[in-house]
Amino acid sequence: MIWGCLLGLTLGAGTLAASAAEPPEFQRVDSEHFTVYSEAFYPPEGLLNELEGLHAKVSLDLVLFSPWAKDAKIELYLYKSSDSYRAQPGVKPWTAAQVDLARRRISAFQSPDLRRILAHELGHLFFDDFFLAASSGSAAGHAPRWLTEGVAVNMEWDYGLDQDRPFDPERAAKRMRPLPEFLAFDYQDDAHEARSVSDWYIQAYSLVRFLMRRFPGGLFFDLCDGLRRGLPLEEALRRAYGTAFPDLTMLERRWREDLKGG
């Protein structure tokens, strides 16, 4: 079941900017942090409460990256079906949701997986904005793909799935790539099989979880700040974690040892 879940994720989530339509027939509802435009006459029951709950949980992890989120409004354009969503200009046919960072807007469609998709996309919105705000450095306003997807999958797994599908580190470790190969992997390359992309997402989840959860949160923020400033990964690691990770070799060794320990 765990593999099917992440396969759906890898084929169903995106961070490309979407040009959501604003037809007058969309129904608008508001909460403290969200404005929802629903194509269906009635949005899903309890949607605003669920959104606010996700907002509170994601904020606990990512508040340092998104201080704006305390007071800002996020727009959600919720389409009634996948066909309606994918008919919009600029939407990739393989996505289930897209984020427009500049407008703080999420576009998605109603489905049984909506909660986990929204948790994933809120992770992107809160985290990626930190890099978008960068004014200099070789990061050029974009987080490394392994990092942003790893953060988003952690938000999805912790708050969108509610531990219904526990992570199996022993099984996952058997399919994980050597770290340099993983970091160089382009999951958007059409030449890759779906299973290899799914494995890459699992590895991104595991590595980011190790860096976020096994050490004080401020160290993970320092790592991301270094990358945002354009530092190479090894230098950003040393700057943030000190002697714990003097290089990528040590990072991989300690991360894989942690996997074996569960």
CSV table of C-alpha atoms in Angstrom, one decimal:
chain,number,residue,atom,x,y,z
A,1,MET,CA,0.0,0.0,0.0
A,2,ILE,CA,2.8,2.4,0.8
A,3,TRP,CA,4.3,2.1,-2.7
A,4,GLY,CA,0.9,2.8,-4.4
A,5,CYS,CA,0.5,5.9,-2.2
A,6,LEU,CA,3.7,7.4,-3.3
A,7,LEU,CA,3.3,6.4,-6.9
A,8,GLY,CA,0.1,8.4,-6.9
A,9,LEU,CA,2.0,11.3,-5.3
A,10,THR,CA,4.8,11.3,-7.9
A,11,LEU,CA,2.4,11.4,-10.8
A,12,GLY,CA,-0.1,13.6,-9.1
A,13,ALA,CA,1.6,16.6,-7.6
A,14,GLY,CA,3.3,19.6,-9.2
A,15,THR,CA,4.7,23.0,-8.4
A,16,LEU,CA,4.4,24.7,-11.7
A,17,ALA,CA,2.6,28.0,-11.8
A,18,ALA,CA,-1.0,27.6,-12.8
A,19,SER,CA,-3.3,30.2,-14.5
A,20,ALA,CA,-6.5,29.3,-12.6
A,21,ALA,CA,-9.6,30.6,-14.2
A,22,GLU,CA,-11.9,32.9,-12.3
A,23,PRO,CA,-15.4,32.2,-13.7
A,24,PRO,CA,-18.2,34.0,-11.9
A,25,GLU,CA,-20.0,30.7,-11.2
A,26,PHE,CA,-17.4,29.6,-8.7
A,27,GLN,CA,-18.7,29.7,-5.1
A,28,ARG,CA,-16.6,31.6,-2.6
A,29,VAL,CA,-16.1,30.7,1.0
A,30,ASP,CA,-13.7,32.2,3.5
A,31,SER,CA,-11.9,31.3,6.7
A,32,GLU,CA,-9.1,33.0,8.6
A,33,HIS,CA,-6.3,31.9,6.3
A,34,PHE,CA,-8.1,30.7,3.2
A,35,THR,CA,-10.3,31.9,0.4
A,36,VAL,CA,-11.8,28.9,-1.4
A,37,TYR,CA,-13.3,29.2,-4.9
A,38,SER,CA,-15.3,26.0,-5.5
A,39,GLU,CA,-16.5,25.0,-9.0
A,40,ALA,CA,-19.1,22.7,-7.3
A,41,PHE,CA,-22.1,24.6,-5.9
A,42,TYR,CA,-21.2,23.2,-2.4
A,43,PRO,CA,-17.6,22.7,-1.4
A,44,PRO,CA,-16.8,19.5,0.5
A,45,GLU,CA,-18.3,19.5,3.9
A,46,GLY,CA,-15.8,20.5,6.6
A,47,LEU,CA,-13.2,21.7,4.0
A,48,LEU,CA,-12.5,25.0,5.7
A,49,ASN,CA,-11.9,23.4,9.1
A,50,GLU,CA,-9.7,20.8,7.5
A,51,LEU,CA,-7.7,23.5,5.7
A,52,GLU,CA,-7.2,25.5,8.9
A,53,GLY,CA,-6.1,22.3,10.7
A,54,LEU,CA,-3.5,21.5,8.0
A,55,HIS,CA,-2.4,25.2,8.1
A,56,ALA,CA,-1.8,25.0,11.9
A,57,LYS,CA,0.2,21.7,11.6
A,58,VAL,CA,2.3,22.7,8.6
A,59,SER,CA,3.0,26.0,10.3
A,60,LEU,CA,4.5,24.3,13.3
A,61,ASP,CA,7.2,22.7,11.0
A,62,LEU,CA,7.7,25.5,8.5
A,63,VAL,CA,7.1,28.8,10.4
A,64,LEU,CA,10.7,29.9,10.1
A,65,PHE,CA,10.4,29.6,6.3
A,66,SER,CA,7.0,31.4,6.0
A,67,PRO,CA,6.5,34.1,8.6
A,68,TRP,CA,3.9,35.7,6.3
A,69,ALA,CA,1.6,32.7,6.7
A,70,LYS,CA,0.4,33.8,10.2
A,71,ASP,CA,-1.7,36.6,8.7
A,72,ALA,CA,-1.8,36.1,4.9
A,73,LYS,CA,-4.7,34.6,2.9
A,74,ILE,CA,-4.1,31.6,0.7
A,75,GLU,CA,-6.4,31.0,-2.3
A,76,LEU,CA,-7.7,27.5,-3.2
A,77,TYR,CA,-9.3,27.0,-6.6
A,78,LEU,CA,-11.1,23.7,-6.3
A,79,TYR,CA,-12.4,22.1,-9.5
A,80,LYS,CA,-15.2,19.6,-9.4
A,81,SER,CA,-13.4,16.9,-11.4
A,82,SER,CA,-10.0,16.0,-12.8
A,83,ASP,CA,-11.3,16.7,-16.3
A,84,SER,CA,-12.4,20.2,-15.3
A,85,TYR,CA,-9.1,20.9,-13.6
A,86,ARG,CA,-6.9,19.6,-16.4
A,87,ALA,CA,-8.8,21.6,-19.0
A,88,GLN,CA,-7.4,24.8,-17.5
A,89,PRO,CA,-4.6,26.7,-19.4
A,90,GLY,CA,-1.1,25.6,-18.3
A,91,VAL,CA,-2.1,22.6,-16.3
A,92,LYS,CA,0.1,19.5,-16.9
A,93,PRO,CA,-2.1,16.4,-17.5
A,94,TRP,CA,-0.2,14.3,-15.0
A,95,THR,CA,-0.7,16.6,-12.0
A,96,ALA,CA,-3.4,16.6,-9.3
A,97,ALA,CA,-2.6,20.0,-8.0
A,98,GLN,CA,-0.4,23.0,-8.8
A,99,VAL,CA,0.9,26.0,-6.8
A,100,ASP,CA,1.4,29.6,-7.9
A,101,LEU,CA,3.9,30.9,-5.3
A,102,ALA,CA,3.6,34.5,-6.4
A,103,ARG,CA,-0.2,34.6,-5.9
A,104,ARG,CA,-0.1,32.1,-2.9
A,105,ARG,CA,-2.7,30.1,-4.8
A,106,ILE,CA,-3.3,26.3,-5.0
A,107,SER,CA,-5.3,24.7,-7.8
A,108,ALA,CA,-6.7,21.2,-7.2
A,109,PHE,CA,-9.8,19.1,-7.8
A,110,GLN,CA,-12.1,17.2,-5.5
A,111,SER,CA,-11.0,13.6,-4.9
A,112,PRO,CA,-10.7,11.1,-2.0
A,113,ASP,CA,-7.0,12.1,-1.9
A,114,LEU,CA,-7.6,15.8,-1.5
A,115,ARG,CA,-6.4,16.0,2.1
A,116,ARG,CA,-3.0,14.5,1.4
A,117,ILE,CA,-2.7,16.6,-1.8
A,118,LEU,CA,-3.4,19.8,0.1
A,119,ALA,CA,-0.9,18.9,2.8
A,120,HIS,CA,1.7,18.3,0.1
A,121,GLU,CA,1.0,21.6,-1.7
A,122,LEU,CA,0.9,23.6,1.5
A,123,GLY,CA,4.3,22.3,2.2
A,124,HIS,CA,5.5,23.6,-1.2
A,125,LEU,CA,3.8,26.9,-0.6
A,126,PHE,CA,5.3,27.5,2.8
A,127,PHE,CA,8.7,26.2,2.0
A,128,ASP,CA,9.4,27.2,-1.6
A,129,ASP,CA,8.5,30.8,-0.9
A,130,PHE,CA,11.6,31.1,1.3
A,131,PHE,CA,13.7,30.4,-1.7
A,132,LEU,CA,11.6,32.6,-4.0
A,133,ALA,CA,12.3,35.5,-1.8
A,134,ALA,CA,16.1,35.1,-2.2
A,135,SER,CA,17.6,38.2,-3.8
A,136,SER,CA,21.0,36.8,-4.7
A,137,GLY,CA,23.1,33.6,-4.9
A,138,SER,CA,23.2,30.7,-7.4
A,139,ALA,CA,20.0,29.2,-5.9
A,140,ALA,CA,18.3,31.7,-8.1
A,141,GLY,CA,15.1,31.6,-6.1
A,142,HIS,CA,14.5,27.8,-6.4
A,143,ALA,CA,15.0,25.1,-3.7
A,144,PRO,CA,16.9,22.0,-4.8
A,145,ARG,CA,14.3,19.5,-6.1
A,146,TRP,CA,15.1,16.8,-3.6
A,147,LEU,CA,14.8,19.2,-0.8
A,148,THR,CA,11.4,20.8,-1.7
A,149,GLU,CA,9.8,17.5,-2.6
A,150,GLY,CA,11.2,15.9,0.5
A,151,VAL,CA,9.7,18.6,2.7
A,152,ALA,CA,6.3,18.4,0.8
A,153,VAL,CA,6.2,14.6,1.2
A,154,ASN,CA,6.9,14.9,4.9
A,155,MET,CA,4.0,17.3,5.3
A,156,GLU,CA,1.8,15.0,3.2
A,157,TRP,CA,2.8,11.9,5.1
A,158,ASP,CA,2.5,13.4,8.6
A,159,TYR,CA,-0.6,15.5,8.1
A,160,GLY,CA,-2.3,14.2,5.0
A,161,LEU,CA,-2.1,10.5,5.7
A,162,ASP,CA,-2.2,10.6,9.5
A,163,GLN,CA,0.2,7.7,9.7
A,164,ASP,CA,-2.3,5.4,8.0
A,165,ARG,CA,0.5,4.0,5.8
A,166,PRO,CA,3.7,3.7,8.0
A,167,PHE,CA,7.1,4.1,6.4
A,168,ASP,CA,9.0,0.8,6.0
A,169,PRO,CA,12.7,1.9,6.2
A,170,GLU,CA,14.1,-1.6,5.6
A,171,ARG,CA,12.1,-2.1,2.4
A,172,ALA,CA,12.7,1.4,1.2
A,173,ALA,CA,16.5,1.2,1.8
A,174,LYS,CA,16.8,-1.7,-0.7
A,175,ARG,CA,15.7,0.6,-3.6
A,176,MET,CA,17.6,3.8,-2.6
A,177,ARG,CA,20.3,5.1,-4.9
A,178,PRO,CA,23.8,6.2,-3.9
A,179,LEU,CA,23.5,9.8,-2.7
A,180,PRO,CA,25.3,11.5,-5.6
A,181,GLU,CA,23.1,9.6,-8.1
A,182,PHE,CA,20.0,10.6,-6.1
A,183,LEU,CA,20.9,14.3,-6.0
A,184,ALA,CA,21.5,14.3,-9.7
A,185,PHE,CA,18.2,12.5,-10.6
A,186,ASP,CA,15.7,14.6,-12.6
A,187,TYR,CA,12.3,13.2,-11.8
A,188,GLN,CA,10.7,15.3,-14.5
A,189,ASP,CA,12.7,13.4,-17.2
A,190,ASP,CA,10.1,11.5,-19.3
A,191,ALA,CA,12.6,8.7,-19.8
A,192,HIS,CA,12.2,7.5,-16.2
A,193,GLU,CA,9.8,4.8,-15.3
A,194,ALA,CA,7.1,5.6,-12.8
A,195,ARG,CA,8.6,3.2,-10.2
A,196,SER,CA,12.0,4.8,-10.3
A,197,VAL,CA,10.3,8.2,-9.8
A,198,SER,CA,8.4,6.8,-6.9
A,199,ASP,CA,11.6,5.4,-5.3
A,200,TRP,CA,13.2,8.8,-5.7
A,201,TYR,CA,10.3,10.5,-3.8
A,202,ILE,CA,10.6,7.9,-1.0
A,203,GLN,CA,14.3,8.7,-0.8
A,204,ALA,CA,13.7,12.4,-0.7
A,205,TYR,CA,11.2,11.9,2.0
A,206,SER,CA,13.6,9.8,4.1
A,207,LEU,CA,16.6,12.0,3.7
A,208,VAL,CA,14.7,15.2,4.5
A,209,ARG,CA,13.0,13.6,7.4
A,210,PHE,CA,16.4,12.6,8.8
A,211,LEU,CA,17.7,16.2,8.5
A,212,MET,CA,14.5,17.7,9.9
A,213,ARG,CA,13.5,15.3,12.6
A,214,ARG,CA,16.7,13.8,14.0
A,215,PHE,CA,18.3,17.2,14.8
A,216,PRO,CA,17.1,20.5,16.2
A,217,GLY,CA,14.9,22.3,13.7
A,218,GLY,CA,17.1,25.4,13.7
A,219,LEU,CA,19.9,23.4,12.0
A,220,PHE,CA,17.7,22.4,9.1
A,221,PHE,CA,16.7,26.0,8.7
A,222,ASP,CA,20.4,27.0,8.7
A,223,LEU,CA,21.1,24.4,6.0
A,224,CYS,CA,18.3,25.8,3.8
A,225,ASP,CA,19.5,29.3,4.4
A,226,GLY,CA,22.9,28.4,3.2
A,227,LEU,CA,21.5,26.8,0.1
A,228,ARG,CA,19.3,29.8,-0.5
A,229,ARG,CA,22.5,32.0,-0.4
A,230,GLY,CA,24.0,29.8,-3.1
A,231,LEU,CA,26.4,27.7,-1.0
A,232,PRO,CA,27.3,24.2,-2.3
A,233,LEU,CA,25.5,21.4,-0.4
A,234,GLU,CA,28.6,20.2,1.4
A,235,GLU,CA,29.5,23.7,2.6
A,236,ALA,CA,25.9,24.4,3.6
A,237,LEU,CA,25.9,21.1,5.6
A,238,ARG,CA,29.1,21.9,7.4
A,239,ARG,CA,27.8,25.5,8.2
A,240,ALA,CA,24.6,24.2,9.6
A,241,TYR,CA,25.4,20.8,11.3
A,242,GLY,CA,29.1,21.3,12.0
A,243,THR,CA,31.2,18.1,12.5
A,244,ALA,CA,28.2,15.9,12.3
A,245,PHE,CA,28.3,16.2,8.5
A,246,PRO,CA,31.7,17.3,7.2
A,247,ASP,CA,30.9,15.9,3.7
A,248,LEU,CA,28.3,14.1,1.7
A,249,THR,CA,29.9,10.7,2.5
A,250,MET,CA,29.3,11.1,6.2
A,251,LEU,CA,25.8,12.4,5.6
A,252,GLU,CA,25.0,9.2,3.6
A,253,ARG,CA,26.6,7.0,6.1
A,254,ARG,CA,24.7,8.4,9.1
A,255,TRP,CA,21.4,8.6,7.2
A,256,ARG,CA,21.6,4.9,6.1
A,257,GLU,CA,22.6,3.9,9.7
A,258,ASP,CA,19.5,5.7,10.9
A,259,LEU,CA,17.4,3.9,8.4
A,260,LYS,CA,18.6,0.5,9.7
A,261,GLY,CA,17.6,1.6,13.2
A,262,GLY,CA,14.1,2.4,12.1
